[in-house]
Amino acid sequence: MEKFFKRAISNVTAHGDTDIFPFPFENHVFFDKPDETISLLRDIHTRFDSWMANSPPSYDGALAPVNYTGFRWANQIDPLWNLYFLALVLSIADDIELQRIPIANQTVFSYRYSWNENTATIFDQNLNWRLFMERSLEQASKHNNVIICDISEFYPRLSHHRLENALAHLNLKSDIPKRIREILSVFSNTNSFGIPVGGPASRILSELALNQIDQLLALEDIQFCRYSDDFHIFADSMEDGFTKLLTLTEKLQHTQGLQLQKSKTRIMSSAEFISTSPIREDHDGTSDQKEKSPSRPDAARRLMRFSIRFDPYSPTREEDYEDLKKEIKKFDIIGLLQSELAKSRIHIALAKKVVSAVRFLEDKQRDQAVISLIENAELLYPIFPSILLVIRRVFEELSDDTKALTIERLLKMLNSGSHVLRVELILAYAIRVLAQQPSSGVQNALVKLYNSPQRSSFLRRDIILAMTRLGAWHWISDRRTTFRSMSPSERRAFIVASYSLKDEGKHWRQHISDELTPFERLVKDWAASKASKQNWMMPL
């Protein structure tokens, strides 16, 4: 398992634990102390039953917006247990991939396992949603009709029993499937269904579960493409399409206990499918004309086709960054943003792409974009986590006026009870922006949030870290007496925060040292090594 512990640590420290929640500060611990982290993971593996009994996996849950009125429930797993869970799944990922329909068939494009030691990526980066759409367009051109559909509440409704059966058919000579099942049982509150959303381990397991559907459709000689829970099925007529839709619906219900989303299921003509594709090429006019003055819809489609991928760990990252900035200049990002802001409801996928490009703009344009984004929070509500993440990344590069305006707007939204910040996941990202600018107003708002009894532990954890970063040692000191009643994530944050208390913190740590868990001791050792460095600042 040693190899997979290392892979799990490399992946999480490079790319994060989920694509939904803000990254926990413990990722820095794993990055700086990989050997000590592996030692803990090794102990969990050796004494699994003891760890499950005495220090079982904990997790935080929150609603994540998917549109203006829709949400999905997401979980963030305890950072150490997340590493162990990921390592378990990685150890059987090659066996799972061998069971799936071959890549050469150009049928299933999501989360194809292919570990890359250089980039610490888990999935084949050449197989993605865009390739899924391109292959779908190619298939649509050969058929008269296309059925588009996706599975309703896929991750929350995925059956543990059916997943267990799929794992059993891997014929593994280990107890890894049993351990995976026990960990999933904790995450689902002992329910026999549901897996965490947003992490690579769950994605690998979900693909194993859906492999049965893929194989059954292939046996029926049904032409289809799939990316995660999205299906495109190709038919020669409406009747043929309806028959194939019935087949998929029955297979999902009988083998997985899953259903299709009724509102998103359609049988459409191939011509309509091709004309409405977000990645279709626009063949009107010459390429020179389009390059010089592309229409706004054409510019939007070009941006959707453009890959904004930057690897900060690449040895050529500086050159890559400059190259990406040059490419971004070819798009009128500000114009596209203003076009979205003029709508009553944004195009979520396009707006996300525009926001992701903001960090690569020149200084003046970047400030202009950030001001527009923060002043239109209600309209941009479905993608506000992405907006706050970008603002956090570029905050130090913003002008002083833009920084002040950003903090002012966030505080106004918070103090007025704006519905945008009532969603705890969005609030978590907002806290990380607020923590960048010391002010009494920010500290007062954070303390009020912390004192609210209904707040989740991951929010309270981040408030402890934010208050430490803001230098509020008086408040940190006052929280010492509540340490024993804190959640595991708050406790770890407070251990790090205690280093801001000078001698008071040193005496307190000596007093509670015997009460700390192995993970907490690792966090304490990491914080000690960091706090001794001049001008070290709490990462948040």
CSV table of C-alpha atoms in Angstrom, one decimal, residues 121-529:
chain,number,residue,atom,x,y,z
A,121,THR,CA,-3.0,13.2,-11.9
A,122,ILE,CA,-5.3,10.2,-11.6
A,123,PHE,CA,-7.2,10.3,-14.9
A,124,ASP,CA,-6.3,10.4,-18.5
A,125,GLN,CA,-6.2,14.1,-19.3
A,126,ASN,CA,-6.8,13.5,-23.0
A,127,LEU,CA,-10.2,11.9,-22.3
A,128,ASN,CA,-12.6,14.5,-21.2
A,129,TRP,CA,-16.0,16.1,-21.6
A,130,ARG,CA,-15.0,17.9,-24.8
A,131,LEU,CA,-13.9,14.7,-26.4
A,132,PHE,CA,-17.2,13.2,-25.3
A,133,MET,CA,-19.1,16.0,-27.1
A,134,GLU,CA,-16.9,15.8,-30.2
A,135,ARG,CA,-17.5,12.0,-30.5
A,136,SER,CA,-21.3,12.6,-29.9
A,137,LEU,CA,-21.3,15.2,-32.8
A,138,GLU,CA,-19.6,12.6,-35.0
A,139,GLN,CA,-22.1,9.9,-34.1
A,140,ALA,CA,-25.0,12.3,-34.5
A,141,SER,CA,-24.0,13.0,-38.1
A,142,LYS,CA,-24.4,9.3,-38.9
A,143,HIS,CA,-27.9,8.9,-37.3
A,144,ASN,CA,-31.2,10.7,-37.5
A,145,ASN,CA,-31.9,11.1,-33.8
A,146,VAL,CA,-30.1,11.6,-30.5
A,147,ILE,CA,-31.4,10.8,-27.0
A,148,ILE,CA,-29.9,13.0,-24.3
A,149,CYS,CA,-30.4,12.1,-20.7
A,150,ASP,CA,-28.7,11.9,-17.3
A,151,ILE,CA,-29.2,10.0,-14.1
A,152,SER,CA,-31.2,11.6,-11.3
A,153,GLU,CA,-29.3,12.0,-8.0
A,154,PHE,CA,-26.6,9.6,-9.1
A,155,TYR,CA,-24.1,9.9,-6.3
A,156,PRO,CA,-26.6,10.2,-3.4
A,157,ARG,CA,-28.6,7.2,-4.7
A,158,LEU,CA,-25.8,4.9,-5.7
A,159,SER,CA,-26.4,1.5,-3.9
A,160,HIS,CA,-23.7,0.2,-1.7
A,161,HIS,CA,-24.9,-3.4,-2.3
A,162,ARG,CA,-24.6,-3.1,-6.0
A,163,LEU,CA,-21.2,-1.4,-5.7
A,164,GLU,CA,-20.2,-4.3,-3.4
A,165,ASN,CA,-21.3,-6.8,-6.1
A,166,ALA,CA,-19.3,-5.0,-8.7
A,167,LEU,CA,-16.2,-5.0,-6.4
A,168,ALA,CA,-16.7,-8.7,-5.8
A,169,HIS,CA,-16.5,-9.4,-9.5
A,170,LEU,CA,-13.0,-7.9,-9.6
A,171,ASN,CA,-11.9,-11.2,-7.8
A,172,LEU,CA,-9.5,-9.4,-5.6
A,173,LYS,CA,-7.4,-11.3,-3.0
A,174,SER,CA,-7.7,-8.7,-0.3
A,175,ASP,CA,-10.1,-7.1,2.1
A,176,ILE,CA,-10.0,-3.7,0.3
A,177,PRO,CA,-13.6,-3.9,-0.8
A,178,LYS,CA,-14.7,-4.6,2.7
A,179,ARG,CA,-12.8,-1.6,4.0
A,180,ILE,CA,-14.2,0.6,1.3
A,181,ARG,CA,-17.7,-0.5,2.2
A,182,GLU,CA,-17.2,0.2,5.9
A,183,ILE,CA,-15.9,3.7,5.2
A,184,LEU,CA,-18.8,4.4,2.8
A,185,SER,CA,-21.2,3.2,5.5
A,186,VAL,CA,-19.9,5.9,7.9
A,187,PHE,CA,-20.2,8.6,5.3
A,188,SER,CA,-23.8,7.7,4.5
A,189,ASN,CA,-24.9,7.5,8.2
A,190,THR,CA,-25.2,3.7,8.0
A,191,ASN,CA,-27.6,4.0,5.0
A,192,SER,CA,-27.0,1.5,2.2
A,193,PHE,CA,-26.7,4.1,-0.5
A,194,GLY,CA,-24.8,7.2,-1.4
A,195,ILE,CA,-21.1,8.1,-1.9
A,196,PRO,CA,-19.3,11.4,-1.3
A,197,VAL,CA,-19.5,13.9,-4.2
A,198,GLY,CA,-16.6,15.7,-5.7
A,199,GLY,CA,-13.5,13.5,-5.0
A,200,PRO,CA,-11.6,11.1,-7.4
A,201,ALA,CA,-12.1,8.0,-5.2
A,202,SER,CA,-15.9,8.3,-5.6
A,203,ARG,CA,-15.5,8.9,-9.3
A,204,ILE,CA,-13.6,5.7,-9.8
A,205,LEU,CA,-16.2,3.8,-7.8
A,206,SER,CA,-19.1,5.4,-9.6
A,207,GLU,CA,-17.6,4.3,-13.0
A,208,LEU,CA,-17.3,0.8,-11.7
A,209,ALA,CA,-21.0,0.8,-10.8
A,210,LEU,CA,-22.1,2.2,-14.2
A,211,ASN,CA,-19.8,-0.3,-16.1
A,212,GLN,CA,-22.6,-2.8,-15.9
A,213,ILE,CA,-25.0,-0.5,-17.7
A,214,ASP,CA,-22.3,0.3,-20.3
A,215,GLN,CA,-21.7,-3.4,-21.0
A,216,LEU,CA,-25.4,-4.2,-21.2
A,217,LEU,CA,-26.0,-1.4,-23.8
A,218,ALA,CA,-23.0,-2.6,-25.8
A,219,LEU,CA,-24.4,-6.2,-25.8
A,220,GLU,CA,-27.7,-4.8,-27.2
A,221,ASP,CA,-25.6,-3.2,-29.9
A,222,ILE,CA,-26.9,0.3,-28.9
A,223,GLN,CA,-24.6,3.1,-30.1
A,224,PHE,CA,-24.0,5.5,-27.2
A,225,CYS,CA,-21.5,7.9,-25.6
A,226,ARG,CA,-21.3,8.5,-21.8
A,227,TYR,CA,-19.6,11.0,-19.6
A,228,SER,CA,-20.2,10.3,-15.9
A,229,ASP,CA,-24.0,10.3,-15.5
A,230,ASP,CA,-24.7,11.9,-19.0
A,231,PHE,CA,-25.8,9.6,-21.8
A,232,HIS,CA,-26.1,10.3,-25.5
A,233,ILE,CA,-27.8,7.5,-27.4
A,234,PHE,CA,-28.0,7.5,-31.2
A,235,ALA,CA,-31.0,6.2,-33.2
A,236,ASP,CA,-32.2,5.9,-36.7
A,237,SER,CA,-35.7,7.1,-36.0
A,238,MET,CA,-38.0,8.4,-33.3
A,239,GLU,CA,-39.4,4.9,-32.8
A,240,ASP,CA,-35.9,3.5,-32.6
A,241,GLY,CA,-34.9,6.2,-30.1
A,242,PHE,CA,-37.9,5.5,-27.9
A,243,THR,CA,-37.1,1.8,-27.8
A,244,LYS,CA,-33.5,2.5,-26.8
A,245,LEU,CA,-34.6,5.0,-24.2
A,246,LEU,CA,-36.8,2.3,-22.7
A,247,THR,CA,-33.9,-0.1,-22.7
A,248,LEU,CA,-31.7,2.3,-20.8
A,249,THR,CA,-34.4,3.2,-18.3
A,250,GLU,CA,-35.2,-0.5,-17.5
A,251,LYS,CA,-31.5,-1.4,-17.2
A,252,LEU,CA,-30.9,1.4,-14.8
A,253,GLN,CA,-33.9,0.6,-12.6
A,254,HIS,CA,-33.4,-3.2,-12.6
A,255,THR,CA,-29.6,-3.3,-12.1
A,256,GLN,CA,-28.8,-0.2,-10.1
A,257,GLY,CA,-32.1,1.1,-8.7
A,258,LEU,CA,-31.5,4.4,-10.5
A,259,GLN,CA,-33.7,6.6,-12.6
A,260,LEU,CA,-33.3,9.2,-15.4
A,261,GLN,CA,-34.0,12.9,-14.8
A,262,LYS,CA,-37.4,13.4,-16.5
A,263,SER,CA,-36.9,17.1,-17.2
A,264,LYS,CA,-33.6,16.6,-19.0
A,265,THR,CA,-34.5,13.5,-21.1
A,266,ARG,CA,-35.2,14.3,-24.8
A,267,ILE,CA,-35.3,12.6,-28.1
A,268,MET,CA,-34.2,15.2,-30.6
A,269,SER,CA,-33.2,15.3,-34.3
A,270,SER,CA,-29.5,15.0,-35.0
A,271,ALA,CA,-29.7,18.4,-36.8
A,272,GLU,CA,-31.0,20.1,-33.6
A,273,PHE,CA,-28.4,18.3,-31.5
A,274,ILE,CA,-25.6,19.4,-33.8
A,275,SER,CA,-26.9,23.0,-34.1
A,276,THR,CA,-27.2,23.5,-30.3
A,277,SER,CA,-23.9,21.9,-29.3
A,278,PRO,CA,-21.8,24.2,-27.2
A,279,ILE,CA,-18.7,23.1,-29.0
A,280,ARG,CA,-19.9,23.2,-32.5
A,281,GLU,CA,-17.8,25.0,-35.1
A,282,ASP,CA,-19.4,28.1,-36.7
A,283,HIS,CA,-18.8,27.8,-40.4
A,284,ASP,CA,-20.4,31.2,-41.3
A,285,GLY,CA,-17.8,33.6,-42.8
A,286,THR,CA,-14.1,33.2,-43.3
A,287,SER,CA,-11.8,32.3,-40.5
A,288,ASP,CA,-10.0,35.7,-41.0
A,289,GLN,CA,-13.2,37.6,-40.6
A,290,LYS,CA,-14.1,35.6,-37.4
A,291,GLU,CA,-10.6,36.2,-36.0
A,292,LYS,CA,-10.8,40.0,-36.5
A,293,SER,CA,-14.3,40.6,-35.4
A,294,PRO,CA,-16.1,37.5,-34.1
A,295,SER,CA,-19.8,37.9,-33.2
A,296,ARG,CA,-20.6,37.6,-29.4
A,297,PRO,CA,-22.2,34.2,-29.8
A,298,ASP,CA,-19.2,33.0,-31.9
A,299,ALA,CA,-16.8,34.4,-29.3
A,300,ALA,CA,-18.6,32.6,-26.6
A,301,ARG,CA,-18.4,29.3,-28.4
A,302,ARG,CA,-14.7,29.8,-29.1
A,303,LEU,CA,-14.1,30.4,-25.4
A,304,MET,CA,-16.1,27.3,-24.5
A,305,ARG,CA,-13.9,25.3,-26.8
A,306,PHE,CA,-10.7,26.9,-25.3
A,307,SER,CA,-8.9,25.0,-22.5
A,308,ILE,CA,-7.9,27.3,-19.6
A,309,ARG,CA,-5.6,24.8,-17.9
A,310,PHE,CA,-2.6,26.1,-16.0
A,311,ASP,CA,-0.3,23.8,-14.0
A,312,PRO,CA,1.5,25.9,-11.3
A,313,TYR,CA,3.8,22.9,-10.6
A,314,SER,CA,5.1,22.6,-14.1
A,315,PRO,CA,8.8,23.3,-14.6
A,316,THR,CA,7.8,25.7,-17.5
A,317,ARG,CA,5.0,27.3,-15.4
A,318,GLU,CA,6.2,30.9,-16.0
A,319,GLU,CA,6.3,30.4,-19.8
A,320,ASP,CA,3.0,28.6,-19.7
A,321,TYR,CA,1.4,31.4,-17.7
A,322,GLU,CA,2.6,34.1,-20.2
A,323,ASP,CA,1.4,31.9,-23.2
A,324,LEU,CA,-2.0,31.5,-21.6
A,325,LYS,CA,-2.3,35.3,-21.0
A,326,LYS,CA,-1.5,35.9,-24.7
A,327,GLU,CA,-4.2,33.4,-25.7
A,328,ILE,CA,-6.7,35.0,-23.3
A,329,LYS,CA,-6.1,38.4,-24.9
A,330,LYS,CA,-7.7,37.0,-28.1
A,331,PHE,CA,-11.0,36.9,-26.3
A,332,ASP,CA,-13.0,39.9,-25.2
A,333,ILE,CA,-13.4,38.6,-21.7
A,334,ILE,CA,-14.8,41.9,-20.3
A,335,GLY,CA,-17.2,42.1,-23.2
A,336,LEU,CA,-18.4,38.5,-22.6
A,337,LEU,CA,-18.8,39.2,-18.9
A,338,GLN,CA,-20.8,42.3,-19.6
A,339,SER,CA,-23.0,40.4,-22.0
A,340,GLU,CA,-23.7,37.8,-19.3
A,341,LEU,CA,-24.5,40.5,-16.7
A,342,ALA,CA,-27.0,42.0,-19.1
A,343,LYS,CA,-29.1,38.8,-18.9
A,344,SER,CA,-31.8,38.0,-16.3
A,345,ARG,CA,-30.2,34.6,-15.8
A,346,ILE,CA,-26.6,33.7,-16.7
A,347,HIS,CA,-25.5,30.8,-18.9
A,348,ILE,CA,-23.8,28.9,-16.1
A,349,ALA,CA,-21.1,27.0,-18.1
A,350,LEU,CA,-20.1,30.1,-20.1
A,351,ALA,CA,-20.1,32.4,-17.1
A,352,LYS,CA,-17.8,29.9,-15.2
A,353,LYS,CA,-15.4,29.9,-18.2
A,354,VAL,CA,-15.4,33.7,-18.3
A,355,VAL,CA,-14.7,33.9,-14.6
A,356,SER,CA,-11.8,31.4,-14.8
A,357,ALA,CA,-10.2,33.6,-17.4
A,358,VAL,CA,-10.2,36.7,-15.1
A,359,ARG,CA,-7.0,35.8,-13.3
A,360,PHE,CA,-5.1,36.0,-16.6
A,361,LEU,CA,-6.2,39.5,-17.5
A,362,GLU,CA,-4.0,42.6,-17.3
A,363,ASP,CA,-4.1,44.5,-14.0
A,364,LYS,CA,-6.7,47.2,-15.0
A,365,GLN,CA,-9.0,44.8,-16.7
A,366,ARG,CA,-8.7,42.3,-13.8
A,367,ASP,CA,-9.8,45.0,-11.3
A,368,GLN,CA,-12.7,46.0,-13.6
A,369,ALA,CA,-13.8,42.4,-13.8
A,370,VAL,CA,-13.6,41.8,-10.1
A,371,ILE,CA,-15.6,44.9,-9.3
A,372,SER,CA,-18.3,43.8,-11.9
A,373,LEU,CA,-18.4,40.3,-10.4
A,374,ILE,CA,-18.7,41.4,-6.7
A,375,GLU,CA,-21.3,44.0,-7.5
A,376,ASN,CA,-23.5,41.5,-9.3
A,377,ALA,CA,-23.5,38.7,-6.7
A,378,GLU,CA,-27.2,38.0,-6.9
A,379,LEU,CA,-27.2,37.5,-10.6
A,380,LEU,CA,-24.0,35.4,-10.4
A,381,TYR,CA,-25.2,33.4,-7.4
A,382,PRO,CA,-25.0,29.9,-9.0
A,383,ILE,CA,-21.3,30.4,-9.7
A,384,PHE,CA,-20.3,32.6,-6.7
A,385,PRO,CA,-18.0,30.0,-5.2
A,386,SER,CA,-16.0,30.0,-8.4
A,387,ILE,CA,-15.9,33.8,-8.3
A,388,LEU,CA,-14.7,34.0,-4.7
A,389,LEU,CA,-12.1,31.4,-5.5
A,390,VAL,CA,-10.7,33.5,-8.3
A,391,ILE,CA,-10.8,36.7,-6.2
A,392,ARG,CA,-8.9,34.9,-3.5
A,393,ARG,CA,-6.2,33.9,-6.0
A,394,VAL,CA,-5.8,37.4,-7.4
A,395,PHE,CA,-6.4,39.4,-4.2
A,396,GLU,CA,-2.8,40.4,-3.6
A,397,GLU,CA,-2.5,41.7,-7.3
A,398,LEU,CA,-5.6,43.9,-7.0
A,399,SER,CA,-5.4,47.6,-6.5
A,400,ASP,CA,-6.0,48.9,-2.9
A,401,ASP,CA,-9.3,50.5,-4.0
A,402,THR,CA,-10.5,47.2,-5.5
A,403,LYS,CA,-9.5,45.3,-2.4
A,404,ALA,CA,-11.3,47.7,-0.1
A,405,LEU,CA,-14.5,47.6,-2.3
A,406,THR,CA,-14.4,43.8,-2.4
A,407,ILE,CA,-14.3,43.5,1.4
A,408,GLU,CA,-16.9,46.2,1.8
A,409,ARG,CA,-19.3,44.5,-0.5
A,410,LEU,CA,-18.9,41.1,1.2
A,411,LEU,CA,-19.4,42.6,4.6
A,412,LYS,CA,-22.5,44.4,3.4
A,413,MET,CA,-23.9,41.1,2.0
A,414,LEU,CA,-23.0,39.3,5.2
A,415,ASN,CA,-24.5,41.9,7.6
A,416,SER,CA,-27.7,42.4,5.5
A,417,GLY,CA,-28.4,38.7,5.5
A,418,SER,CA,-28.0,38.3,1.7
A,419,HIS,CA,-29.3,35.0,0.4
A,420,VAL,CA,-26.1,34.5,-1.5
A,421,LEU,CA,-24.1,34.1,1.7
A,422,ARG,CA,-26.8,32.0,3.5
A,423,VAL,CA,-25.4,29.0,1.7
A,424,GLU,CA,-22.6,27.8,3.9
A,425,LEU,CA,-20.4,26.6,1.1
A,426,ILE,CA,-20.4,30.0,-0.5
A,427,LEU,CA,-19.8,31.5,2.9
A,428,ALA,CA,-16.7,29.4,3.4
A,429,TYR,CA,-15.2,30.8,0.3
A,430,ALA,CA,-16.2,34.3,1.4
A,431,ILE,CA,-14.4,33.9,4.7
A,432,ARG,CA,-11.2,33.1,2.9
A,433,VAL,CA,-11.4,36.4,1.0
A,434,LEU,CA,-12.3,38.4,4.1
A,435,ALA,CA,-9.3,36.9,5.9
A,436,GLN,CA,-7.0,38.7,3.4
A,437,GLN,CA,-7.7,42.2,4.7
A,438,PRO,CA,-7.3,43.1,8.4
A,439,SER,CA,-10.1,45.3,9.8
A,440,SER,CA,-12.3,45.4,12.9
A,441,GLY,CA,-15.4,45.1,10.7
A,442,VAL,CA,-14.2,41.7,9.4
A,443,GLN,CA,-13.3,40.4,12.8
A,444,ASN,CA,-16.7,41.5,14.2
A,445,ALA,CA,-18.5,39.7,11.4
A,446,LEU,CA,-16.4,36.5,11.8
A,447,VAL,CA,-17.0,36.4,15.6
A,448,LYS,CA,-20.7,36.8,15.0
A,449,LEU,CA,-20.7,33.9,12.6
A,450,TYR,CA,-18.7,31.7,14.9
A,451,ASN,CA,-21.1,32.3,17.8
A,452,SER,CA,-24.0,31.3,15.7
A,453,PRO,CA,-24.9,27.7,17.0
A,454,GLN,CA,-26.1,26.4,13.7
A,455,ARG,CA,-22.8,26.9,11.9
A,456,SER,CA,-21.0,23.8,10.5
A,457,SER,CA,-17.7,22.8,11.9
A,458,PHE,CA,-15.8,23.4,8.7
A,459,LEU,CA,-17.0,27.1,8.8
A,460,ARG,CA,-16.0,27.4,12.5
A,461,ARG,CA,-12.6,25.8,11.6
A,462,ASP,CA,-12.0,28.4,8.9
A,463,ILE,CA,-13.1,31.3,11.2
A,464,ILE,CA,-10.4,30.1,13.7
A,465,LEU,CA,-7.8,30.2,11.0
A,466,ALA,CA,-9.0,33.5,9.6
A,467,MET,CA,-9.0,35.2,13.0
A,468,THR,CA,-5.4,33.9,13.6
A,469,ARG,CA,-4.4,35.3,10.2
A,470,LEU,CA,-6.0,38.6,11.1
A,471,GLY,CA,-4.0,38.7,14.4
A,472,ALA,CA,-6.9,38.4,16.8
A,473,TRP,CA,-4.9,36.7,19.5
A,474,HIS,CA,-7.2,38.0,22.2
A,475,TRP,CA,-10.1,36.1,20.7
A,476,ILE,CA,-8.0,33.0,20.2
A,477,SER,CA,-6.9,33.1,23.8
A,478,ASP,CA,-10.6,33.3,24.9
A,479,ARG,CA,-11.4,30.1,23.0
A,480,ARG,CA,-8.9,28.0,24.9
A,481,THR,CA,-11.4,26.8,27.5
A,482,THR,CA,-13.7,25.4,24.7
A,483,PHE,CA,-11.1,23.2,23.1
A,484,ARG,CA,-12.5,19.9,24.5
A,485,SER,CA,-15.9,20.6,23.1
A,486,MET,CA,-14.7,21.5,19.6
A,487,SER,CA,-15.2,19.3,16.5
A,488,PRO,CA,-12.1,17.4,15.2
A,489,SER,CA,-11.5,19.9,12.4
A,490,GLU,CA,-11.8,22.9,14.8
A,491,ARG,CA,-9.4,21.3,17.3
A,492,ARG,CA,-6.7,20.9,14.6
A,493,ALA,CA,-7.2,24.5,13.5
A,494,PHE,CA,-7.0,25.7,17.1
A,495,ILE,CA,-3.8,23.8,17.7
A,496,VAL,CA,-2.2,25.7,14.9
A,497,ALA,CA,-3.8,29.0,16.1
A,498,SER,CA,-2.3,28.5,19.6
A,499,TYR,CA,1.1,29.3,18.2
A,500,SER,CA,-0.1,32.9,17.9
A,501,LEU,CA,-0.4,33.0,21.7
A,502,LYS,CA,3.3,33.0,22.4
A,503,ASP,CA,4.1,31.6,25.9
A,504,GLU,CA,0.4,31.2,26.8
A,505,GLY,CA,0.0,28.9,23.8
A,506,LYS,CA,3.2,26.9,24.7
A,507,HIS,CA,1.9,26.3,28.3
A,508,TRP,CA,-1.5,25.3,27.0
A,509,ARG,CA,-0.1,22.8,24.5
A,510,GLN,CA,2.0,21.2,27.2
A,511,HIS,CA,-1.1,20.9,29.4
A,512,ILE,CA,-3.2,19.1,26.7
A,513,SER,CA,-0.4,17.1,25.0
A,514,ASP,CA,-1.6,13.8,26.4
A,515,GLU,CA,-5.1,14.3,25.0
A,516,LEU,CA,-4.1,14.8,21.4
A,517,THR,CA,-4.8,12.2,18.8
A,518,PRO,CA,-1.9,11.0,16.5
A,519,PHE,CA,-3.2,13.2,13.7
A,520,GLU,CA,-3.4,16.2,16.0
A,521,ARG,CA,0.2,15.6,17.1
A,522,LEU,CA,1.2,15.6,13.5
A,523,VAL,CA,-0.6,19.0,13.0
A,524,LYS,CA,1.1,20.3,16.1
A,525,ASP,CA,4.6,19.3,14.9
A,526,TRP,CA,3.9,20.9,11.5
A,527,ALA,CA,2.7,24.2,13.1
A,528,ALA,CA,5.7,24.3,15.4
A,529,SER,CA,8.1,24.0,12.4
